[in-house]
Short mmCIF file of C-alpha atoms in Angstrom, two decimals:
data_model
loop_
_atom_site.label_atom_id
_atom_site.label_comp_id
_atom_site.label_asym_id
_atom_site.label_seq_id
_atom_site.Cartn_x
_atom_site.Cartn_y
_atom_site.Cartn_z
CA UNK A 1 -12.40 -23.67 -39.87
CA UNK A 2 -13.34 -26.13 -36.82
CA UNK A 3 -9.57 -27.03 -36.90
CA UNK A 4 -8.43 -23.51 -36.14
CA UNK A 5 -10.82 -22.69 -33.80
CA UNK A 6 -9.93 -26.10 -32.14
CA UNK A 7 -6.27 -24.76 -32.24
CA UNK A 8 -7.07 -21.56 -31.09
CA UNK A 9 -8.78 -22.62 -27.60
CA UNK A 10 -6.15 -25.07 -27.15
CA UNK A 11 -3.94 -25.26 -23.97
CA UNK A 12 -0.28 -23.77 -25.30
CA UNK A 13 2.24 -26.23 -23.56
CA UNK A 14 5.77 -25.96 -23.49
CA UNK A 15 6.63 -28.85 -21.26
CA UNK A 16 7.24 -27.09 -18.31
CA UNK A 17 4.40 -24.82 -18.27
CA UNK A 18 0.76 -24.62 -19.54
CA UNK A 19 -1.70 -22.03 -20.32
CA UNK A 20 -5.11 -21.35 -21.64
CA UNK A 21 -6.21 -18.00 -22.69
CA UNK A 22 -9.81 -18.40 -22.97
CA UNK A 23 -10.49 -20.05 -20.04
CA UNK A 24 -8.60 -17.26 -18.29
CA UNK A 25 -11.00 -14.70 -20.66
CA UNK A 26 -14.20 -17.08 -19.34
CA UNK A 27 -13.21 -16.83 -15.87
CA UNK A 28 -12.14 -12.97 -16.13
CA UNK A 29 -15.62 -11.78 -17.62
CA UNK A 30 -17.56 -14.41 -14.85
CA UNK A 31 -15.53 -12.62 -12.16
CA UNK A 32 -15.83 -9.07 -13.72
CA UNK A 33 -19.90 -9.48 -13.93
CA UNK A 34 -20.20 -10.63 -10.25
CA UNK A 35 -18.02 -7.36 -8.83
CA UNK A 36 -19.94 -5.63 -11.05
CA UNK A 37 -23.13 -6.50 -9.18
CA UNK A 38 -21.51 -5.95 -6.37
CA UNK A 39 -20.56 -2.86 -6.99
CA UNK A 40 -24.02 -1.59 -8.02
CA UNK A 41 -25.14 -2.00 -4.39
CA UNK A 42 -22.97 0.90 -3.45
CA UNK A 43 -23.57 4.44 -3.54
CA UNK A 44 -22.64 6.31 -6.90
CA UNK A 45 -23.61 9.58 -6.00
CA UNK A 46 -21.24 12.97 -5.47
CA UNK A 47 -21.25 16.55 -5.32
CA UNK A 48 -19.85 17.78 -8.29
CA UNK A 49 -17.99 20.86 -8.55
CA UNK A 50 -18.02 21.26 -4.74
CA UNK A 51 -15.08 21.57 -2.54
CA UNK A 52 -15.21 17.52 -2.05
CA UNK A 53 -14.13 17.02 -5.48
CA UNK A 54 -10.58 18.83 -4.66
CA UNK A 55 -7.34 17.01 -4.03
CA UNK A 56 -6.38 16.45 -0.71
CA UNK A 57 -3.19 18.78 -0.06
CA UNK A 58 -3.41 18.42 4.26
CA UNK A 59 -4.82 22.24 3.97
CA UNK A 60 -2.41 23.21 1.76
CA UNK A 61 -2.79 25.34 -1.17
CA UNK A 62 -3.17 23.94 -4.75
CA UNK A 63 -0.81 25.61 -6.95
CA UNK A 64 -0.87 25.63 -11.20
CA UNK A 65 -0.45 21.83 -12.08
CA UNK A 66 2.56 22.76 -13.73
CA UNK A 67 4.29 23.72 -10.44
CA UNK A 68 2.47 20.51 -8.75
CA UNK A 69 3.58 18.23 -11.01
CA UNK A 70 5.39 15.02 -9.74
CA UNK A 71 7.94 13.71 -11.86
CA UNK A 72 8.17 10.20 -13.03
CA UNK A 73 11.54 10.44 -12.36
CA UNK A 74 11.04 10.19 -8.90
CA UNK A 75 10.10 6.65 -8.97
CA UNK A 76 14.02 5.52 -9.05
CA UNK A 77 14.04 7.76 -6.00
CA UNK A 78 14.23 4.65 -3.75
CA UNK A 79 16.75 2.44 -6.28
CA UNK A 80 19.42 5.74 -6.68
CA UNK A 81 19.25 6.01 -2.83
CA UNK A 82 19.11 2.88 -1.87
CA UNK A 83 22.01 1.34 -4.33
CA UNK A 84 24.33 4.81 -3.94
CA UNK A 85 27.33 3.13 -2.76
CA UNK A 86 26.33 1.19 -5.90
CA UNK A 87 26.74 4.10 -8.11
CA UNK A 88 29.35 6.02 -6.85
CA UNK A 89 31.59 3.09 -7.14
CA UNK A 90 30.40 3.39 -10.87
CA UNK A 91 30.98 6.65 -11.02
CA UNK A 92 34.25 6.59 -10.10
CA UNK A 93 35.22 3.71 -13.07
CA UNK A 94 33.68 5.69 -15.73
CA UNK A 95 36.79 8.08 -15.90
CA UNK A 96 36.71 9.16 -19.76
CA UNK A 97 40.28 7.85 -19.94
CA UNK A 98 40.28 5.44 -22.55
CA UNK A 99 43.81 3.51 -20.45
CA UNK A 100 41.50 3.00 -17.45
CA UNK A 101 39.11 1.26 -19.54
CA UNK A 102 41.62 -1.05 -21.55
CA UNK A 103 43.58 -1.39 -17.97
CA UNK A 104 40.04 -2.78 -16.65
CA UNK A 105 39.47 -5.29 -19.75
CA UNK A 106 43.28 -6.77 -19.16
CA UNK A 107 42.30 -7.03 -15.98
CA UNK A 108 38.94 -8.61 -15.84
CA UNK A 109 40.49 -11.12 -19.27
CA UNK A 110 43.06 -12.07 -16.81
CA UNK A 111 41.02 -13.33 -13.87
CA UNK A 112 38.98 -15.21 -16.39
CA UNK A 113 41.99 -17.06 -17.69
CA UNK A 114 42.92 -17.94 -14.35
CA UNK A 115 39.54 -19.13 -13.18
CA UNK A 116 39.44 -20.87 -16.85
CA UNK A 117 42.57 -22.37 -16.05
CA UNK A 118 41.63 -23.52 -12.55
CA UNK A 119 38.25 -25.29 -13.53
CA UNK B 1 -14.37 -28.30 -24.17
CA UNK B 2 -17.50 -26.78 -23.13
CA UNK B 3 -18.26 -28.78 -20.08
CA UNK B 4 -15.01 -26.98 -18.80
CA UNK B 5 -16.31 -23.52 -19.63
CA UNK B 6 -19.52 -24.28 -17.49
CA UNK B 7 -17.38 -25.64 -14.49
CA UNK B 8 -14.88 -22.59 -14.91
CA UNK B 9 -18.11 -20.30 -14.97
CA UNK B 10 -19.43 -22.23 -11.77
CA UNK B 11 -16.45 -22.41 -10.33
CA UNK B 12 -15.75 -19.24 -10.24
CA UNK B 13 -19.10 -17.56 -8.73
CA UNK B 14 -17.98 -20.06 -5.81
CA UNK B 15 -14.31 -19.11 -5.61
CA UNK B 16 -15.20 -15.15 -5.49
CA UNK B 17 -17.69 -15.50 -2.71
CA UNK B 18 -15.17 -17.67 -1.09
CA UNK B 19 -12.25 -15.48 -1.59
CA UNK B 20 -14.39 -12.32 -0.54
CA UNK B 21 -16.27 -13.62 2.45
CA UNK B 22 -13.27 -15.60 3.45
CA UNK B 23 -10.92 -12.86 2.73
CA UNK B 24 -12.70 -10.48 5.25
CA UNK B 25 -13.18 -12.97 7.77
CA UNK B 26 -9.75 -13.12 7.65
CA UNK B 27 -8.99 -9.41 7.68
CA UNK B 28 -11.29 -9.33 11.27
CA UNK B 29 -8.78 -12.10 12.73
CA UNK B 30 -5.89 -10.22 11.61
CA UNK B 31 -7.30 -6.99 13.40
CA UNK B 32 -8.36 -8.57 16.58
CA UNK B 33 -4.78 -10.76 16.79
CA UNK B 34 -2.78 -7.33 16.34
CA UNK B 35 -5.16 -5.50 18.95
CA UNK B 36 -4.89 -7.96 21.59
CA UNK B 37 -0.74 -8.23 20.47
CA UNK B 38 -0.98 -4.11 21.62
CA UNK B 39 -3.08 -4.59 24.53
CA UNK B 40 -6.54 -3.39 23.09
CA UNK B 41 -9.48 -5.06 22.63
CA UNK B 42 -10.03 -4.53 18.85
CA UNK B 43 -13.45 -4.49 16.62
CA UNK B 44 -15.51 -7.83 16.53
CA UNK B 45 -14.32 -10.22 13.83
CA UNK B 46 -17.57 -9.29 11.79
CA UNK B 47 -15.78 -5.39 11.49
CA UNK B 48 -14.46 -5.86 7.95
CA UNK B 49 -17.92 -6.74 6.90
CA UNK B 50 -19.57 -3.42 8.23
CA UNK B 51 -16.86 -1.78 7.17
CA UNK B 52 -17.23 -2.63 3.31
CA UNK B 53 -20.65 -2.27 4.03
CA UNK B 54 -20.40 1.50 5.42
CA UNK B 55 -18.44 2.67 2.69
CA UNK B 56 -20.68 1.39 0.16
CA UNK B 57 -23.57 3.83 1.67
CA UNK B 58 -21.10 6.49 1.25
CA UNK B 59 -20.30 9.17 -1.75
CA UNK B 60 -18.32 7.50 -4.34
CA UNK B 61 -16.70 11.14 -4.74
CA UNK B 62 -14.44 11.25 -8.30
CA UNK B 63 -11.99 14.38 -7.76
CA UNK B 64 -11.76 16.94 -10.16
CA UNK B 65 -8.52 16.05 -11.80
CA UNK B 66 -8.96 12.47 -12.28
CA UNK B 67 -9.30 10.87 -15.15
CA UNK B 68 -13.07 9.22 -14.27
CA UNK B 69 -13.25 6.11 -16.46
CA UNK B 70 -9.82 5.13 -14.94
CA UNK B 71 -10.44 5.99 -11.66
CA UNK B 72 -13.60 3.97 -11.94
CA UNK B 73 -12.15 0.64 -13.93
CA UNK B 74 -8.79 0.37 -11.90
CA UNK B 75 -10.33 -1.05 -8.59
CA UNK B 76 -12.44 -3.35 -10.66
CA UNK B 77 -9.89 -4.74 -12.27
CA UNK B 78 -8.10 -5.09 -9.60
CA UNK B 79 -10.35 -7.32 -8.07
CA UNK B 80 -11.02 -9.15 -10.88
CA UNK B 81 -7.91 -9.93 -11.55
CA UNK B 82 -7.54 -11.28 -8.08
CA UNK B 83 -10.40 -13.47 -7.75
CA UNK B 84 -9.14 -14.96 -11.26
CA UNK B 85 -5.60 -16.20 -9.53
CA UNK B 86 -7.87 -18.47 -6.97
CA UNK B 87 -8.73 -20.47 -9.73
CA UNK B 88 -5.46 -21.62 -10.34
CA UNK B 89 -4.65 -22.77 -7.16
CA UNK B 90 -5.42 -25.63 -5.06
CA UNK B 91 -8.09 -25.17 -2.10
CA UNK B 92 -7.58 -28.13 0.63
CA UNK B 93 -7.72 -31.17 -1.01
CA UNK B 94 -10.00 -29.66 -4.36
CA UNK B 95 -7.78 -29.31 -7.09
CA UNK B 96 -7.49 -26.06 -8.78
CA UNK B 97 -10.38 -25.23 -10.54
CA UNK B 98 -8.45 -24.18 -14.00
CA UNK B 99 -5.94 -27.66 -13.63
CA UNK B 100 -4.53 -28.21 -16.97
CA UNK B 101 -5.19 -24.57 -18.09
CA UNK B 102 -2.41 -22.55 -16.54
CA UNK B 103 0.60 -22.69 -14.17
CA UNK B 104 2.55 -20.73 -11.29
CA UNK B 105 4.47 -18.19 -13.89
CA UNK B 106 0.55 -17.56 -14.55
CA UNK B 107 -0.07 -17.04 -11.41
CA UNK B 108 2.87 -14.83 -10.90
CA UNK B 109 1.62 -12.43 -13.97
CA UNK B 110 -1.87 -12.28 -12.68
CA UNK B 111 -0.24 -11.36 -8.72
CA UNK B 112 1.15 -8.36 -10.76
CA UNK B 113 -2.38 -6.53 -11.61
CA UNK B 114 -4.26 -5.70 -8.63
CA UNK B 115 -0.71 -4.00 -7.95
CA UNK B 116 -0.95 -2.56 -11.70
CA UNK B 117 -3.83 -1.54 -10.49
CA UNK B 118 -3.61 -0.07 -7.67
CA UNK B 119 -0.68 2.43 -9.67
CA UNK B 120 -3.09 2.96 -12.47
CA UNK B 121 -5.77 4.00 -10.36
CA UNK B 122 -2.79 6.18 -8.45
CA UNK B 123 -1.87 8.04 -11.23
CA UNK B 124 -5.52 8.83 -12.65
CA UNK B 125 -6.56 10.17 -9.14
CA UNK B 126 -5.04 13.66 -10.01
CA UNK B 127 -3.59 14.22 -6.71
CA UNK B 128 0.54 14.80 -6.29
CA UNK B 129 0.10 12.89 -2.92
CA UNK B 130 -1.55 9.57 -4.94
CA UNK B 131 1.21 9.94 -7.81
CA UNK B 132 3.88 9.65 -5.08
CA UNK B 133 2.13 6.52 -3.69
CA UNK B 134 1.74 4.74 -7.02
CA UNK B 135 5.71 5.54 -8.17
CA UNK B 136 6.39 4.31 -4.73
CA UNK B 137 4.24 0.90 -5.62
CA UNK B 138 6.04 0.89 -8.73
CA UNK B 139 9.58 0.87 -6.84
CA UNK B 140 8.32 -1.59 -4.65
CA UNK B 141 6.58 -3.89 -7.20
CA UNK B 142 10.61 -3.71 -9.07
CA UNK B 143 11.58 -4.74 -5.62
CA UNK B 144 9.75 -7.71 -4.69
CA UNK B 145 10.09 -9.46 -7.89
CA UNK B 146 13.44 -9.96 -7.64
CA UNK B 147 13.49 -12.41 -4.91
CA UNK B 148 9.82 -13.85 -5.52
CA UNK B 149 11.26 -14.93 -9.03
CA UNK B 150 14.20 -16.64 -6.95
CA UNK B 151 11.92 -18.93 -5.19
CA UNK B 152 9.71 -20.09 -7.78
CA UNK B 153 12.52 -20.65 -9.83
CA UNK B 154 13.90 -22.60 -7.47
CA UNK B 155 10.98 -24.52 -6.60
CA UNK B 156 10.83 -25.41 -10.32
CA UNK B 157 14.21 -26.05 -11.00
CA UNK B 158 14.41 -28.79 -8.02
CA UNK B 159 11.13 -30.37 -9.44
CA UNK B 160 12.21 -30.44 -13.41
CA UNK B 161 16.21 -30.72 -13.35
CA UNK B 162 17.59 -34.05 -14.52
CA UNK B 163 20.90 -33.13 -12.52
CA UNK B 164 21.23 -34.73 -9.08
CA UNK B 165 18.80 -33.98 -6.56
CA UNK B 166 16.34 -32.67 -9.70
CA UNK B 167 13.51 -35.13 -9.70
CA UNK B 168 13.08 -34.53 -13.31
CA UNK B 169 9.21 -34.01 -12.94
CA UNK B 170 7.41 -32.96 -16.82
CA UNK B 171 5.41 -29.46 -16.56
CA UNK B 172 7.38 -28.36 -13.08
CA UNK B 173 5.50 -24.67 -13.31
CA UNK B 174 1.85 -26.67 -13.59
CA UNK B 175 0.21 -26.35 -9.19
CA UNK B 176 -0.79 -30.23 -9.80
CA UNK B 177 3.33 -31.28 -9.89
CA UNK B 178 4.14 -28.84 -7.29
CA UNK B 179 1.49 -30.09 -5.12
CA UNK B 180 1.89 -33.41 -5.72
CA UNK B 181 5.38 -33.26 -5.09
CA UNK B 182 5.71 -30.93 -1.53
CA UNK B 183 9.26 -29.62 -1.75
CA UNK B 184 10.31 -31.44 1.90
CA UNK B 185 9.98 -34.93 0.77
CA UNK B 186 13.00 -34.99 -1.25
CA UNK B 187 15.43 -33.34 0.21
CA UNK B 188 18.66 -33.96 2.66
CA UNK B 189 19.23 -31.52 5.68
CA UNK B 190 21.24 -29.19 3.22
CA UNK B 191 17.91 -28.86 0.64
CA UNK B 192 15.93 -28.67 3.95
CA UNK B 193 17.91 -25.90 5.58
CA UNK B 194 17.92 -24.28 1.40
CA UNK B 195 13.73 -24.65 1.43
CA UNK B 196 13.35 -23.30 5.23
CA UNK B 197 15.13 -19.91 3.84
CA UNK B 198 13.07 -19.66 0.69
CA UNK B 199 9.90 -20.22 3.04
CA UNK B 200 11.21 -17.05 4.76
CA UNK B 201 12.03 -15.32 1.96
CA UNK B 202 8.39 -15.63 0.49
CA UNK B 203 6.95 -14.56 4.00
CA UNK B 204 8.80 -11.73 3.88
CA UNK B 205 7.83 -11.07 0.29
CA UNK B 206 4.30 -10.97 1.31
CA UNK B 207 3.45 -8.23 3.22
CA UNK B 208 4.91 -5.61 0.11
CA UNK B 209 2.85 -8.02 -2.02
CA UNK B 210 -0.27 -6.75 0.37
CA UNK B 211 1.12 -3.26 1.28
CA UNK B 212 0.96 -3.96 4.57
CA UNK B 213 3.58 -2.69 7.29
CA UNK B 214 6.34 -2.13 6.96
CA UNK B 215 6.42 -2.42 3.25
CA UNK B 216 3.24 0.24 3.37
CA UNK B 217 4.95 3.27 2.11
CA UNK B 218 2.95 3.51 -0.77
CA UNK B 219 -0.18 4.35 0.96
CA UNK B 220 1.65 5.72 4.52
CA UNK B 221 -1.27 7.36 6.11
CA UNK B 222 0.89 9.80 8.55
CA UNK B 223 3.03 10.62 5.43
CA UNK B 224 1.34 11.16 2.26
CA UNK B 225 -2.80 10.66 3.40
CA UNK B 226 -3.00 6.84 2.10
CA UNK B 227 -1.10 7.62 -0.84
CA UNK B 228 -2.34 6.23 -3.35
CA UNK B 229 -5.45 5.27 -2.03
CA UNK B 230 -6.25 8.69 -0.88
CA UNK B 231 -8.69 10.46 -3.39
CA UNK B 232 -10.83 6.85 -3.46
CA UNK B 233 -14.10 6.97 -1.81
CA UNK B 234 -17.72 4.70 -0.77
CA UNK B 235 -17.90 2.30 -3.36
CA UNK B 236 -14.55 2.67 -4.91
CA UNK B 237 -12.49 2.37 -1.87
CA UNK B 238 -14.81 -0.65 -0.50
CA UNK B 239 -13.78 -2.29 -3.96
CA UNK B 240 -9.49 -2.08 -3.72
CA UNK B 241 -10.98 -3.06 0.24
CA UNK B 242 -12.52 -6.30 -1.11
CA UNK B 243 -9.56 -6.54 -3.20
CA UNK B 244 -6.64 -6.63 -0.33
CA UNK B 245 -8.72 -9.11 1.35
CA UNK B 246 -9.13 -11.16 -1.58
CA UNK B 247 -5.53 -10.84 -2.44
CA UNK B 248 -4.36 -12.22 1.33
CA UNK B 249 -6.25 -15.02 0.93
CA UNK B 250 -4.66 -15.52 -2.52
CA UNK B 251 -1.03 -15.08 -1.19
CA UNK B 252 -1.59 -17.23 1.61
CA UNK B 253 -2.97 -20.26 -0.67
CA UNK B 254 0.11 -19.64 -2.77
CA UNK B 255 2.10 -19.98 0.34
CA UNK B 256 -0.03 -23.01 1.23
CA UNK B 257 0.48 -24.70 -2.54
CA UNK B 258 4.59 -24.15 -2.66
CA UNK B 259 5.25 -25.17 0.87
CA UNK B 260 2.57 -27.13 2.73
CA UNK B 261 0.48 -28.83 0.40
CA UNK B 262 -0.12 -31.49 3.15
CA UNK B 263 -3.39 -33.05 3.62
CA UNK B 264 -5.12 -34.71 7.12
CA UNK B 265 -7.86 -36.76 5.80
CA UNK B 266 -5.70 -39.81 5.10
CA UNK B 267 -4.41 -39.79 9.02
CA UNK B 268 -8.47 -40.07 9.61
CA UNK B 269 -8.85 -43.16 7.51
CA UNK B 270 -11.13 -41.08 5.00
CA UNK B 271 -11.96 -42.17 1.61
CA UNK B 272 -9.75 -40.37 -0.84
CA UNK B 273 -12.20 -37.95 -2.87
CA UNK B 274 -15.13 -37.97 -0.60
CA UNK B 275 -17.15 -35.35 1.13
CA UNK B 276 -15.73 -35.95 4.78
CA UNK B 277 -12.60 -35.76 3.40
CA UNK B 278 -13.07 -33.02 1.27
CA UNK B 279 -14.59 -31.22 4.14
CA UNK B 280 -11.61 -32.10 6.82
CA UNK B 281 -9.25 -30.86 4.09
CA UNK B 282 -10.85 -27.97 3.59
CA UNK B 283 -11.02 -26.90 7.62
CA UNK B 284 -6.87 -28.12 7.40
CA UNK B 285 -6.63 -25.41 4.56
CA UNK B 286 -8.39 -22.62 6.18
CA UNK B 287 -6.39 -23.30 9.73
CA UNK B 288 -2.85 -23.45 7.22
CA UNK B 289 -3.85 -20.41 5.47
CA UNK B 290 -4.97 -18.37 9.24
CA UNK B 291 -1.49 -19.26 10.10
CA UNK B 292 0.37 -18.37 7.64
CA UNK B 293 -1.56 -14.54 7.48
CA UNK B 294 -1.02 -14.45 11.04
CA UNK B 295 2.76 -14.79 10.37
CA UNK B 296 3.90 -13.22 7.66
CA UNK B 297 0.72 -10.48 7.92
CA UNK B 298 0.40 -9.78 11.90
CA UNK B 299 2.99 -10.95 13.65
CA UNK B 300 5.26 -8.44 11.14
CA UNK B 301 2.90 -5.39 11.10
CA UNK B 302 2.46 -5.29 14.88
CA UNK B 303 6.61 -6.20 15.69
CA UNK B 304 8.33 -3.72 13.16
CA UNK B 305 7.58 0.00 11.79
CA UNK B 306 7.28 1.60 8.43
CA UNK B 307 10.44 1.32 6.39
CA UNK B 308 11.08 4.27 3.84
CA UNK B 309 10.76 3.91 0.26
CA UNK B 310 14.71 3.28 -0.21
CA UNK B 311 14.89 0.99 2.46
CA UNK B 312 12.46 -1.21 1.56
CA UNK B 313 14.25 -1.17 -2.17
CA UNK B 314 17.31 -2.30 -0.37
CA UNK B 315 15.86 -4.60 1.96
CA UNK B 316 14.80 -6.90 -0.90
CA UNK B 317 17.66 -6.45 -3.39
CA UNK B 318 20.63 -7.09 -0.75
CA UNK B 319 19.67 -8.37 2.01
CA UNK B 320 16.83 -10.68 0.48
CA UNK B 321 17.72 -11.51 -2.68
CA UNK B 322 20.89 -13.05 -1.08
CA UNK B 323 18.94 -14.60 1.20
CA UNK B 324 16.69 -16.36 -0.98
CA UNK B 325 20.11 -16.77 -3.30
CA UNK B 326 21.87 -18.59 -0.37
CA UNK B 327 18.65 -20.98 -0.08
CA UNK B 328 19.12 -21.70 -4.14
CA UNK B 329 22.99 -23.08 -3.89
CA UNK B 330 21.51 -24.92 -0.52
CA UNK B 331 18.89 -26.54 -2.47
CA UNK B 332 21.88 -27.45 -5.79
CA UNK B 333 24.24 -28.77 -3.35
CA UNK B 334 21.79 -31.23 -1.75
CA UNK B 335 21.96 -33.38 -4.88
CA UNK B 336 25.41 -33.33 -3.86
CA UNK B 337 25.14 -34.20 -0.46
CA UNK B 338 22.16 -36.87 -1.10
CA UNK B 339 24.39 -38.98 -4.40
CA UNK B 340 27.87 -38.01 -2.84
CA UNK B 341 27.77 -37.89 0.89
CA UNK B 342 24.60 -39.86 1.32
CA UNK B 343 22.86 -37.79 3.39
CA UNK B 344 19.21 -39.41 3.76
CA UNK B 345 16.45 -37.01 3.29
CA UNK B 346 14.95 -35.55 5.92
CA UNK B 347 11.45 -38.13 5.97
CA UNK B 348 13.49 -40.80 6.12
CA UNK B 349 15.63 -39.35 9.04
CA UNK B 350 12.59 -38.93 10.84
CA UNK B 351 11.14 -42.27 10.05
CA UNK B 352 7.93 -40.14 8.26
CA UNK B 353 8.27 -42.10 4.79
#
């Protein structure tokens, strides 16, 4: 019993890194109690159900949540913009004709022979 | 076993006040430094401090949408989580407090949740203007990763490799080799040039690590209200508050650890390990970290505007990534250019070994 508790605190090394769960857990609930001390000095008072408790809009009216919903789809926003040229050069590849696709693996097999071949 | 546990429990009560009284010390410097660098005056250095303090005497309001136990837990664990990454690396010439217990891929997890949550809290705000700020901390967490894992890896990789210019260190993630071994000591001009590019790379890295400007379009005030910081109130808000200022003081130890892990007391003729030493280090540490947040925090916010969600995606996938990319085949071929050309390293070029 001693033995696996022994092996269950112990530091997990894999030669090039090291890490200790419970002392991570010790320091984590430490931490967590003095924030939550901290904490408690502040003010935990509201006014519920009063206009405060609304979202902020900048003065603009708060529709049905269905029509206010964001989409998570929106977070690859910045990637699909960003990386377009990315894309559309992908786009264009993905032709649906199967002889562009086996043109493209001749292709991309020959330049590996050569650089095969070279090194 | 358990004398660890007490010094970790120790430890850390002393690390959070450290990294919180510190951290908004820190925050006032930052402030005054970008007012005077736009010609005002700016608030006393003691600001950040009233400031927390204010908005703990205010209404910790919870908006009607949110999800309350979320809303509540996220900013606590976001400091938590923060003041948990100090103990893992080394302040001044104290080693870290958890040595032996957990590494820099550690450290690079834990960096990940007071961003996690910063998005959780986001999301259980209820607001559409909060969910756009935490998607847009999402696409910027993808972002910044990238290139971040390019310089550690690097780092790593030039302590552990057995190829040349690899020093073939044991436990190359653990702060105690990395720290032990600073990455200029080794190297030719070529690994030198490789290093001064990663260094730049990581500064850059930082501010979207802190949302600060111009990597702040998660929160973008004039935009979307303070994102997704915009439903938080008093004590709540004074918490993710605490948080940011822990979390610069975090990033610019990390900074401190990878690059300049230098210390002064020797050059006074100090006993290794003793208090004046201890204490010189120390003062070295705090002046290395003040620099480096005035760098890669002020210097940046004050010089450039806020870049758009998109743009700050590209900025580290292209641009920086290759960047940091171009510093990695620097830092292969100086094993090359140290064995083959015999290029001495750059301490012994200046006589400094």
């Amino acid at each position: 019993m001693m033995e696996q508790i022994s092996q269950l605190v112990e530091t997990l090394k894999t030669g090039t890194g090291l890490w200790n769960p419970l002392i991570w857990i010790v320091a984590i609930v430490i931490a967590f109690l003095i924030v939550y001390i901290i904490r408690s000095f502040g003010n935990k008072g509201y006014k519920k159900g009063t206009e405060q408790t609304k979202a902020f809009l900048s003065g603009n009216p708060e529709y049905d949540k269905e029509k206010m919903h964001v989409k998570s789809s929106n977070i690859y926003w910045g990637f699909l913009e960003s990386l377009k040229w990315v894309y559309v050069a992908l786009d264009k590849m993905h032709t649906g004709n199967v002889s562009d696709y086996v043109l493209w693996f001749v292709v991309i097999m020959g330049v590996f022979f050569i650089i095969m071949g070279v090194l | 076993m358990i004398w660890a546990v007490l010094t970790i429990i120790i430890g850390t009560v002393g690390l959070a006040l450290f990294g919180i009284i510190f951290g908004l010390f820190y925050k006032g410097i930052d402030r005054k430094v970008s007012a005077h660098m736009q010609g005002r005056i700016g608030p006393p250095l003691v600001q950040p401090f009233r400031d927390v303090r204010k908005l703990f005497t205010k209404e910790n309001i919870v908006p009607e949408n949110a999800i309350p136990w979320v809303f509540h837990l996220a900013p606590l664990i976001g400091l938590v989580a923060t003041i948990s990454i100090l103990l893992y690396l080394p302040i001044g010439s104290f080693a870290p407090l958890a040595t032996g217990y957990g590494d820099l891929i550690l450290v690079l997890y834990l960096l990940i949740i007071p961003s996690l949550a910063l998005v959780i809290g986001g999301f259980a705000s209820g607001s559409p203007y909060a969910t756009i700020g935490a998607q847009r901390e999402m696409a910027t967490m993808i972002a910044y990763e990238f290139p971040l894992a390019v310089i550690i890896m690097t780092i790593a990789w030039k302590l552990s490799s057995i190829t040349a210019g690899g020093l073939g260190l044991e436990n190359a993630f653990a702060m105690s080799t990395i720290v032990a071994n600073p990455v200029w000591n080794s190297v030719s001009i070529v690994g030198f040039i490789g290093f001064i590019f990663l260094l730049l790379a990581l500064i850059i890295v930082t501010p979207a690590e802190l949302s600060k400007i111009p990597f702040d379009s998660p929160e973008a005030e004039t935009e979307i209200g303070g994102g997704l910081l915009v439903e938080y109130s008093g004590r709540n808000l004074g918490m993710f508050y605490l948080m940011d200022s822990v979390k610069t003081v975090v990033m610019a130890s990390l900074i401190v650890a990878l690059f300049f892990p230098y210390n002064i007391s020797n050059l006074f003729g100090l006993e290794a390990a003793s208090i004046p030493a201890y204490a010189i280090d120390f003062i070295f540490f705090l002046i290395k970290v003040l620099i480096i947040i005035v760098f890669s925090v002020t210097l940046i916010r004050v010089a450039v505007a806020r870049l758009k969600i998109d743009q700050i995606v590209y900025t580290y996938w292209v641009p920086l990534t290759l960047f940091a990319l171009v510093g990695l085949i620097l830092i292969m071929w100086d094993g090359y250019a140290t064995t083959q050309l015999n290029l001495p390293t750059v301490v012994d070029w200046l006589g400094l070994g």
